[in-house]
Coordinates of C-alpha atoms in Angstrom, one line a residue:
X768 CA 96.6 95.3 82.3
X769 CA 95.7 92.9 84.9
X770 CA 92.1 93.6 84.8
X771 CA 92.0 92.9 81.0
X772 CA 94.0 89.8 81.4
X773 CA 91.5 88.4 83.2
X774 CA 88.3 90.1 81.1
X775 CA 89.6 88.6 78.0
X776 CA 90.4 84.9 79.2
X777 CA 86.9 84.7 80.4
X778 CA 85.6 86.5 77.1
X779 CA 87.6 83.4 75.5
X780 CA 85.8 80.7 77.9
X781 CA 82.2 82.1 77.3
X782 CA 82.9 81.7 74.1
X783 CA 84.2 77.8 74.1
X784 CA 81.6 77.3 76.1
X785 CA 78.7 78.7 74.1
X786 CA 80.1 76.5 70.9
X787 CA 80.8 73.3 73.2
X788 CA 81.0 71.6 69.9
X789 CA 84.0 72.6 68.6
X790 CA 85.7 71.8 72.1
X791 CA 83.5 68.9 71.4
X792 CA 85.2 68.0 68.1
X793 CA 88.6 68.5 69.2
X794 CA 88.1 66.1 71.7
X795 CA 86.6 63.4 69.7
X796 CA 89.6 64.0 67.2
X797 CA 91.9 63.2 70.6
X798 CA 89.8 60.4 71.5
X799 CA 89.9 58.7 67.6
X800 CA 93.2 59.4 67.2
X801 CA 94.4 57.1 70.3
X802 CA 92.2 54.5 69.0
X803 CA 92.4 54.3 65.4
X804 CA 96.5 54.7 66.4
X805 CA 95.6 51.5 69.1
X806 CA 93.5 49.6 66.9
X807 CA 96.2 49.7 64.1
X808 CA 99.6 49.0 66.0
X809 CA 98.6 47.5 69.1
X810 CA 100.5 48.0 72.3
X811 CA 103.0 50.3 71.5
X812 CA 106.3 51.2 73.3
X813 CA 109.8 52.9 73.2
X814 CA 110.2 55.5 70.3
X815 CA 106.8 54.9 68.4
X816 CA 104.9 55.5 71.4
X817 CA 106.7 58.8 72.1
X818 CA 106.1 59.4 68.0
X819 CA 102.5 58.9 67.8
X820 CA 101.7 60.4 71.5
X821 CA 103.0 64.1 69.8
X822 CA 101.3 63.3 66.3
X823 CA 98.0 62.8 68.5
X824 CA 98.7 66.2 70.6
X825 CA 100.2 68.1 67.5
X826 CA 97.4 67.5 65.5
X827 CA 95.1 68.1 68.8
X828 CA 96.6 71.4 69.4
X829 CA 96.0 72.6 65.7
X830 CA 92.6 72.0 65.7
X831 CA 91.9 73.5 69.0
X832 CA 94.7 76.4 69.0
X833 CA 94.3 78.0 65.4
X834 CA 90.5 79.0 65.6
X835 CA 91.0 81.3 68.6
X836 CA 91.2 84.5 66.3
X837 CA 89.3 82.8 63.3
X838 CA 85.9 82.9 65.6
X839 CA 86.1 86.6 66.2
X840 CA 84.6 88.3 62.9
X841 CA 86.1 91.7 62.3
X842 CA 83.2 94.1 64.1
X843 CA 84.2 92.4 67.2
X844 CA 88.5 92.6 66.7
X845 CA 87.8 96.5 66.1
X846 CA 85.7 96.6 69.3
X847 CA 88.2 94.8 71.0
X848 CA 91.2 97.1 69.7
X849 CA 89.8 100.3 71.0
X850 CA 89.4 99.0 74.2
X851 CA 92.0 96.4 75.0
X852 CA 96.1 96.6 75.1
X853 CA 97.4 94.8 72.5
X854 CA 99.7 92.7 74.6
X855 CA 96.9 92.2 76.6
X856 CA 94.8 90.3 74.3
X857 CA 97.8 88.2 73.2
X858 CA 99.1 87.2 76.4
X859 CA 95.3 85.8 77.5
X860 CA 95.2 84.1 74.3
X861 CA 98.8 82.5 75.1
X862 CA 97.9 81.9 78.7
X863 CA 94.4 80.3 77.7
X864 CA 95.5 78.0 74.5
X865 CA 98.4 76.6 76.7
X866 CA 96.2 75.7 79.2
X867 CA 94.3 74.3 76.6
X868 CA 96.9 72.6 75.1
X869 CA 98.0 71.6 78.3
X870 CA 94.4 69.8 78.8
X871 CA 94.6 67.9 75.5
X872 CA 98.3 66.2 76.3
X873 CA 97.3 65.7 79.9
X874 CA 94.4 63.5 77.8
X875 CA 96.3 61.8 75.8
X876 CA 99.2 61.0 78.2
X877 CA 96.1 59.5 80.4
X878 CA 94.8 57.2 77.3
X879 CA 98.3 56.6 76.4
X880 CA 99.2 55.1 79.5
X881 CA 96.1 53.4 80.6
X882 CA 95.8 51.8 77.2
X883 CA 99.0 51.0 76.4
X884 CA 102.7 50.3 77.9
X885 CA 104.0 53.6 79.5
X886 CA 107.5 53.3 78.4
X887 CA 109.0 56.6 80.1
X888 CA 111.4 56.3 82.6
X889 CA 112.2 59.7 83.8
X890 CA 108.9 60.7 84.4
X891 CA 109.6 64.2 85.7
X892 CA 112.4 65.2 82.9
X893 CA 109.4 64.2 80.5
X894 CA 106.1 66.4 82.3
X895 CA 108.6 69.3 82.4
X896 CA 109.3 69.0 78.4
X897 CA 105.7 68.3 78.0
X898 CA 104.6 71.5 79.8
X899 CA 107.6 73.2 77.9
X900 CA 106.5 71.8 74.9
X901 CA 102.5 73.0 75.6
X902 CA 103.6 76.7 75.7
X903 CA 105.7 76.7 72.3
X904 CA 103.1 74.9 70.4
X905 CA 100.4 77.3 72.2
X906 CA 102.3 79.9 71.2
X907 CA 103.6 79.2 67.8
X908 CA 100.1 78.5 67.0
X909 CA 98.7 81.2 68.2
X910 CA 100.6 83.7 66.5
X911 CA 99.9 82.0 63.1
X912 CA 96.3 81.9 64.0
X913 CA 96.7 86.1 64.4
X914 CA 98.5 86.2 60.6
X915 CA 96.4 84.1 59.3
X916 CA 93.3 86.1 60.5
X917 CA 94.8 89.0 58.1
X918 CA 94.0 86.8 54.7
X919 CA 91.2 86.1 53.2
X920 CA 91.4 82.0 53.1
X921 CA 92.3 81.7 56.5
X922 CA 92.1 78.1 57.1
X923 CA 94.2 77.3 54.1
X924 CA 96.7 79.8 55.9
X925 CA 96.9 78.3 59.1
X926 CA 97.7 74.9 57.8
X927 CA 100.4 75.9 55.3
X928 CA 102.5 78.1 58.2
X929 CA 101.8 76.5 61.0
X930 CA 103.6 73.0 60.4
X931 CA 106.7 74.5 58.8
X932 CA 107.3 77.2 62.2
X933 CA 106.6 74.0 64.7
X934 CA 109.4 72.1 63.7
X935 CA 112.5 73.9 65.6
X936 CA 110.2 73.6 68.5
X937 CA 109.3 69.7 68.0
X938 CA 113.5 68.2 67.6
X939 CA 114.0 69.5 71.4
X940 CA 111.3 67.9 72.5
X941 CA 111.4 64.7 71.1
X942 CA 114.7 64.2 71.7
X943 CA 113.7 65.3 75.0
X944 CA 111.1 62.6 75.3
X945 CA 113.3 59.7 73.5
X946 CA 115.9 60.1 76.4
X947 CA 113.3 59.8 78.9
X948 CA 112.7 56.0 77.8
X949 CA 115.2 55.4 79.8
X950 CA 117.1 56.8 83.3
X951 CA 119.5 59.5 82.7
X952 CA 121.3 62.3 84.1
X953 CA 120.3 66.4 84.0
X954 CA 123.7 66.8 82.2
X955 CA 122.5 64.9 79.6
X956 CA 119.3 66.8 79.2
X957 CA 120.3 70.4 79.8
X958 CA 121.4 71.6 76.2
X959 CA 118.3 70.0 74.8
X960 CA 116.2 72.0 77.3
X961 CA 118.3 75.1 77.2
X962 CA 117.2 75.0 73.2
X963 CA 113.7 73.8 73.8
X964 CA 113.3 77.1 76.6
X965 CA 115.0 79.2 74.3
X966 CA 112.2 78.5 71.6
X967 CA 109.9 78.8 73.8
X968 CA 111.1 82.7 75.0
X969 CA 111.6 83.6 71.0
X970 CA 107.9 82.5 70.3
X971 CA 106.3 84.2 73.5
X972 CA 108.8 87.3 72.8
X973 CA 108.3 87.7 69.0
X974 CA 104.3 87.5 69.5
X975 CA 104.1 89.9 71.9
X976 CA 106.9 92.5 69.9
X977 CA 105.0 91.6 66.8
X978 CA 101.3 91.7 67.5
X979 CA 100.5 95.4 68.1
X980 CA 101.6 95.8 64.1
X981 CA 99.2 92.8 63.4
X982 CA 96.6 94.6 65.8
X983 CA 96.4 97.7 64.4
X984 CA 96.7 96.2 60.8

């Protein structure tokens, strides 16, 4: 299993790396965002900072998250299914879209904060959500990416069930984030993180339960 963990995250590397533009792309769509977002309000702070940092690393994560079975054309997914675990395949593709993920809100936050006011307070409540929050959207994405790579207008898919499944995972976080503008205890935060972890274990659970029926489909 281990051995084609590590196989299939590189497979998925060579293969952002031998189509650098659509990393390219979703980078620039990072980069635009921030500043058409900067150009049009300014220096921002408090709650519409928190608000238009996740618009800029939702919509970041979409782009970058939802292709990662769209780019595999069906000669290669039945290669790939007589040699590879099932739960194999889907736990690189979860480990190597959060890390992507990860890499697009590390961006922003570092735009964010350079270019604007950094309004968070508690700055380690807020990485940990954000990190929490990387693996759920990596994860709800990716599993809509896999259903959506089952129909025949796939694009149109992904965009009609990915933003309706994200949004039990987004009102943890935010609320997460909102409290963070300013200092406050764990005892505040634990229920909120208790449901945003809880998400996060249905979404990594129910991909990896599901997917073998998807797989073999």
């Amino acid at each position: 299993m281990f051995t084609q963990l590590k196989a299939l995250i590189y497979k998925d590397l060579l293969l952002d790396f031998r189509q650098l533009f659509g990393l390219g792309g979703v980078f620039l769509y990072v980069f635009s965002s921030f500043f058409i977002v900067y150009l049009s309000f300014g220096d921002i702070g408090g709650t519409a900072w928190i608000t238009l940092f996740w618009i800029v690393v939702l919509f970041g994560s979409v782009n970058a998250v939802l292709k990662s079975f769209a780019q595999e054309n069906d000669s290669r997914s039945i290669y790939y299914f007589q040699i590879s675990d099932p739960v194999a395949v889907m736990l690189s593709k979860l480990f190597y879209n959060s890390v992507l993920v990860m890499t697009i809100s590390a961006l922003s936050l570092l735009l964010f904060s350079l270019l604007t006011q950094y309004p968070v307070a508690e700055n380690g409540y807020f990485i940990l959500a954000l990190l929490l929050g990387c693996i759920g959207i990596a994860g709800n994405f990716t599993f809509v990416s896999a259903i959506a790579n089952h129909t025949r207008n796939k694009n149109t898919m992904m965009m009609i069930l990915s933003l309706p499944v994200i949004i039990p995972l987004l009102l943890p976080l935010i609320k997460i984030s909102v409290k963070c503008l300013s200092p406050v205890e764990w005892s505040m935060l634990q229920s909120d993180f208790t449901l945003l972890l809880a998400v996060d274990l249905l979404i990594v659970g129910v991909s990896l339960v599901l997917f073998p029926f998807l797989w073999r489909g």
